[in-house]
Amino acid sequence: MASPVFPEIERVLFTEEQVAARIREVAGEISAKYRGRDLKLIAVLKGAVFFLTELARAIEIPVKIDFLAISSFGNGAPGMVRIAKDLDDPIQDEDVLLVEDIVDTGFTTRFLLQTLAGRAPRSIGICTLLDRTVRRIVQVPIDFRCFEIPDRFVVGCGLDYKQHYRNLGSIAVLKQN
Ligand code: IMP
Ligand code: MG
């Protein structure tokens, strides 16, 4: 769907309808697992915000939400991240679900998991929109995942290329230059 609006798109992996349907399925699994509990969804700005809002609307139990932001240091070496904006509230004794846009090497997710686990939540789980297991370097336990993707850079549904394409409704592969 190369278009004047999105000229760098090579092909669509998952259409907007497929993404919406799959998010509803996973939201159903989450609702079933956490029914009767007090769930807090936590997402990292900015990529996972799109997924979190769609997921939260499809979850059928009450949820709270909170956000944090991270930034890289050390010349962008993998895993060298720090918290740039922290959560608004403590998570002690809460059931926390970390909502990720993509788990790639796993370094970012592991950092987040360790950071949040240190704050004594009642439980902590991981839900990711995309999982690229072929590039995994550190193992992280993923509880819910919408799609496994091949070893290509993707955009859409919050994922960016140089801050663009986050508002693309589908998940698409960028042209290789
Ligand atoms: P990890 O630490 O290698 O797992 O990388 C996770 C982060 O890299 C994600 O939160 C994204 O911001 C970014 N990222 C990894 N792969 C892609 C991609 O295909 N498209 C857009 N961003 C990506
Ligand atoms: Mg990014």
Coordinates of C-alpha atoms and ligand atoms in Angstrom, one line a residue:
M1 CA 0.0 0.0 0.0
A2 CA 2.6 2.5 -1.0
S3 CA 0.8 5.8 -1.1
P4 CA 1.6 9.5 -1.1
V5 CA 0.7 9.5 2.5
F6 CA 2.8 6.5 3.6
P7 CA 5.4 6.2 0.8
E8 CA 7.9 4.0 2.7
I9 CA 5.4 1.1 3.4
E10 CA 6.3 -2.1 1.7
R11 CA 3.5 -4.3 2.8
V12 CA 0.8 -4.7 5.5
L13 CA 1.4 -7.5 7.9
F14 CA -1.8 -7.1 9.9
T15 CA -4.8 -5.0 8.8
E16 CA -6.5 -2.6 11.2
E17 CA -9.4 -5.1 11.4
Q18 CA -7.1 -8.0 12.3
V19 CA -5.4 -6.0 14.9
A20 CA -8.7 -4.9 16.5
A21 CA -10.0 -8.5 16.5
R22 CA -6.9 -9.9 18.1
I23 CA -6.7 -7.2 20.7
R24 CA -10.3 -8.1 21.7
E25 CA -9.3 -11.7 22.0
V26 CA -6.4 -11.0 24.2
A27 CA -8.5 -8.5 26.3
G28 CA -10.9 -11.4 26.9
E29 CA -8.0 -13.6 28.2
I30 CA -6.9 -10.7 30.5
S31 CA -10.4 -10.1 31.8
A32 CA -10.8 -13.8 32.6
K33 CA -7.4 -14.1 34.4
Y34 CA -7.8 -10.9 36.5
R35 CA -11.5 -11.0 37.3
G36 CA -12.2 -10.0 40.9
R37 CA -8.8 -8.4 41.2
D38 CA -7.6 -4.8 40.9
L39 CA -5.6 -4.5 37.7
K40 CA -3.3 -1.7 36.7
L41 CA -2.0 -1.4 33.2
I42 CA 1.3 0.3 32.8
A43 CA 2.7 1.4 29.4
V44 CA 5.9 3.1 28.3
L45 CA 5.5 6.3 26.4
K46 CA 5.0 6.8 23.5
G47 CA 4.7 3.6 21.4
A48 CA 2.6 1.5 23.7
V49 CA 0.0 4.2 24.4
F50 CA -2.0 3.3 21.3
F51 CA -2.1 -0.4 22.2
L52 CA -2.9 0.3 25.9
T53 CA -6.0 2.5 25.1
E54 CA -7.4 0.0 22.7
L55 CA -6.7 -2.9 25.1
A56 CA -8.2 -1.1 28.1
R57 CA -11.4 -0.4 26.3
A58 CA -11.8 -4.0 25.4
I59 CA -11.1 -5.4 28.9
E60 CA -14.3 -6.1 30.7
I61 CA -13.1 -5.6 34.3
P62 CA -12.1 -2.3 36.0
V63 CA -8.6 -1.2 35.3
K64 CA -6.3 1.6 36.4
I65 CA -3.6 3.0 34.0
D66 CA -0.3 4.6 34.5
F67 CA 2.6 5.6 32.3
L68 CA 6.4 6.0 32.4
A69 CA 9.0 7.1 29.9
I70 CA 12.5 5.8 29.4
S71 CA 15.5 7.1 27.5
S72 CA 18.7 5.5 26.3
F73 CA 22.2 6.4 27.4
G74 CA 25.6 5.0 26.6
N75 CA 25.5 5.6 22.9
G76 CA 22.2 3.6 22.6
A77 CA 23.8 0.3 23.5
P78 CA 21.1 -2.3 24.1
G79 CA 19.6 -2.3 27.6
M80 CA 21.2 1.0 28.6
V81 CA 18.0 2.7 29.5
R82 CA 16.9 4.8 32.5
I83 CA 13.5 6.2 33.6
A84 CA 13.0 9.7 32.2
K85 CA 9.4 10.0 33.6
D86 CA 8.3 7.8 36.4
L87 CA 4.9 6.4 37.2
D88 CA 2.5 8.8 39.0
D89 CA 1.6 6.3 41.8
P90 CA 3.1 3.4 43.7
I91 CA 2.3 -0.1 42.6
Q92 CA 2.8 -1.9 45.9
D93 CA 0.4 -4.8 46.4
E94 CA -1.2 -4.2 43.0
D95 CA -1.7 -6.6 40.1
V96 CA 0.4 -5.0 37.4
L97 CA 0.3 -5.7 33.7
L98 CA 3.2 -4.2 31.7
V99 CA 1.8 -3.3 28.3
E100 CA 4.5 -3.3 25.6
D101 CA 4.3 -2.3 21.9
I102 CA 7.1 -4.8 20.9
V103 CA 9.5 -7.1 22.6
D104 CA 12.5 -7.3 20.4
T105 CA 15.9 -8.1 22.0
G106 CA 14.1 -8.1 25.4
F107 CA 16.5 -5.7 27.1
T108 CA 14.0 -2.9 27.5
T109 CA 11.3 -5.2 28.9
R110 CA 13.8 -6.9 31.3
F111 CA 14.8 -3.5 32.6
L112 CA 11.2 -2.5 33.1
L113 CA 10.3 -5.8 34.7
Q114 CA 13.2 -5.6 37.2
T115 CA 12.4 -1.9 38.0
L116 CA 8.7 -2.6 38.6
A117 CA 9.3 -5.8 40.5
G118 CA 11.5 -3.9 43.0
R119 CA 8.4 -1.9 44.0
A120 CA 6.7 -4.9 45.6
P121 CA 3.6 -5.3 43.3
R122 CA 1.2 -8.2 44.2
S123 CA 1.9 -9.6 40.8
I124 CA 3.5 -8.5 37.5
G125 CA 2.7 -9.8 34.0
I126 CA 3.7 -8.8 30.5
C127 CA 1.3 -8.2 27.6
T128 CA 2.8 -7.2 24.2
L129 CA 1.3 -6.3 20.9
L130 CA 4.2 -7.7 18.9
D131 CA 6.8 -10.3 19.7
R132 CA 9.9 -10.7 17.5
T133 CA 11.4 -13.8 19.1
V134 CA 14.0 -14.4 16.4
R135 CA 15.9 -11.3 17.8
R136 CA 15.6 -12.2 21.5
I137 CA 18.9 -11.9 23.4
V138 CA 17.5 -11.9 27.0
Q139 CA 14.6 -14.0 28.0
V140 CA 11.5 -12.4 29.4
P141 CA 8.3 -14.1 30.5
I142 CA 5.5 -13.0 28.2
D143 CA 2.0 -13.7 29.5
F144 CA -0.1 -12.3 26.6
R145 CA 0.9 -11.5 23.1
C146 CA -1.1 -10.5 20.1
F147 CA 1.2 -11.3 17.2
E148 CA 4.6 -12.9 16.5
I149 CA 6.4 -11.0 13.7
P150 CA 9.3 -11.8 11.3
D151 CA 12.7 -10.1 11.4
R152 CA 11.7 -6.9 9.7
F153 CA 11.3 -3.4 11.0
V154 CA 7.6 -2.6 11.4
V155 CA 5.5 0.6 12.0
G156 CA 1.9 1.4 12.9
C157 CA -0.3 1.0 15.9
G158 CA 2.0 3.2 17.9
L159 CA 5.3 2.0 16.5
D160 CA 7.4 4.6 14.8
Y161 CA 10.1 5.2 12.3
K162 CA 11.7 8.5 13.2
Q163 CA 8.5 9.4 15.1
H164 CA 6.3 8.9 12.1
Y165 CA 3.7 6.2 11.3
R166 CA 2.5 5.8 14.9
N167 CA -1.0 6.7 13.7
L168 CA -1.1 4.1 11.0
G169 CA -4.0 1.7 11.9
S170 CA -2.4 -1.4 10.5
I171 CA 1.0 -3.0 11.2
A172 CA 3.3 -2.6 8.2
V173 CA 6.8 -3.5 7.1
L174 CA 8.9 -0.5 5.9
K175 CA 10.8 -0.7 2.6
Q176 CA 14.4 -1.6 3.1
N177 CA 16.8 1.0 1.8
Ligands
IMP1 P1 14.3 -4.2 22.8 O1 14.8 -3.6 24.0 O2 15.3 -4.6 21.8 O3 13.3 -5.3 23.1 O4 13.5 -3.0 22.0 C1 12.3 -2.5 22.3 C2 12.1 -1.2 21.7 O5 12.7 -0.9 20.4 C3 10.6 -1.0 21.5 O6 9.9 -0.6 22.6 C4 10.6 -0.1 20.3 O7 10.6 1.3 20.8 C5 11.8 -0.3 19.5 N1 11.6 -1.2 18.4 C6 12.1 -2.5 18.2 N2 11.7 -3.0 17.0 C7 11.0 -2.1 16.4 C8 10.3 -2.0 15.1 O8 10.2 -3.0 14.3 N3 9.6 -0.9 14.9 C9 9.6 0.2 15.7 N4 10.2 0.2 16.9 C10 10.9 -0.9 17.3
MG2 MG 10.6 3.8 19.2

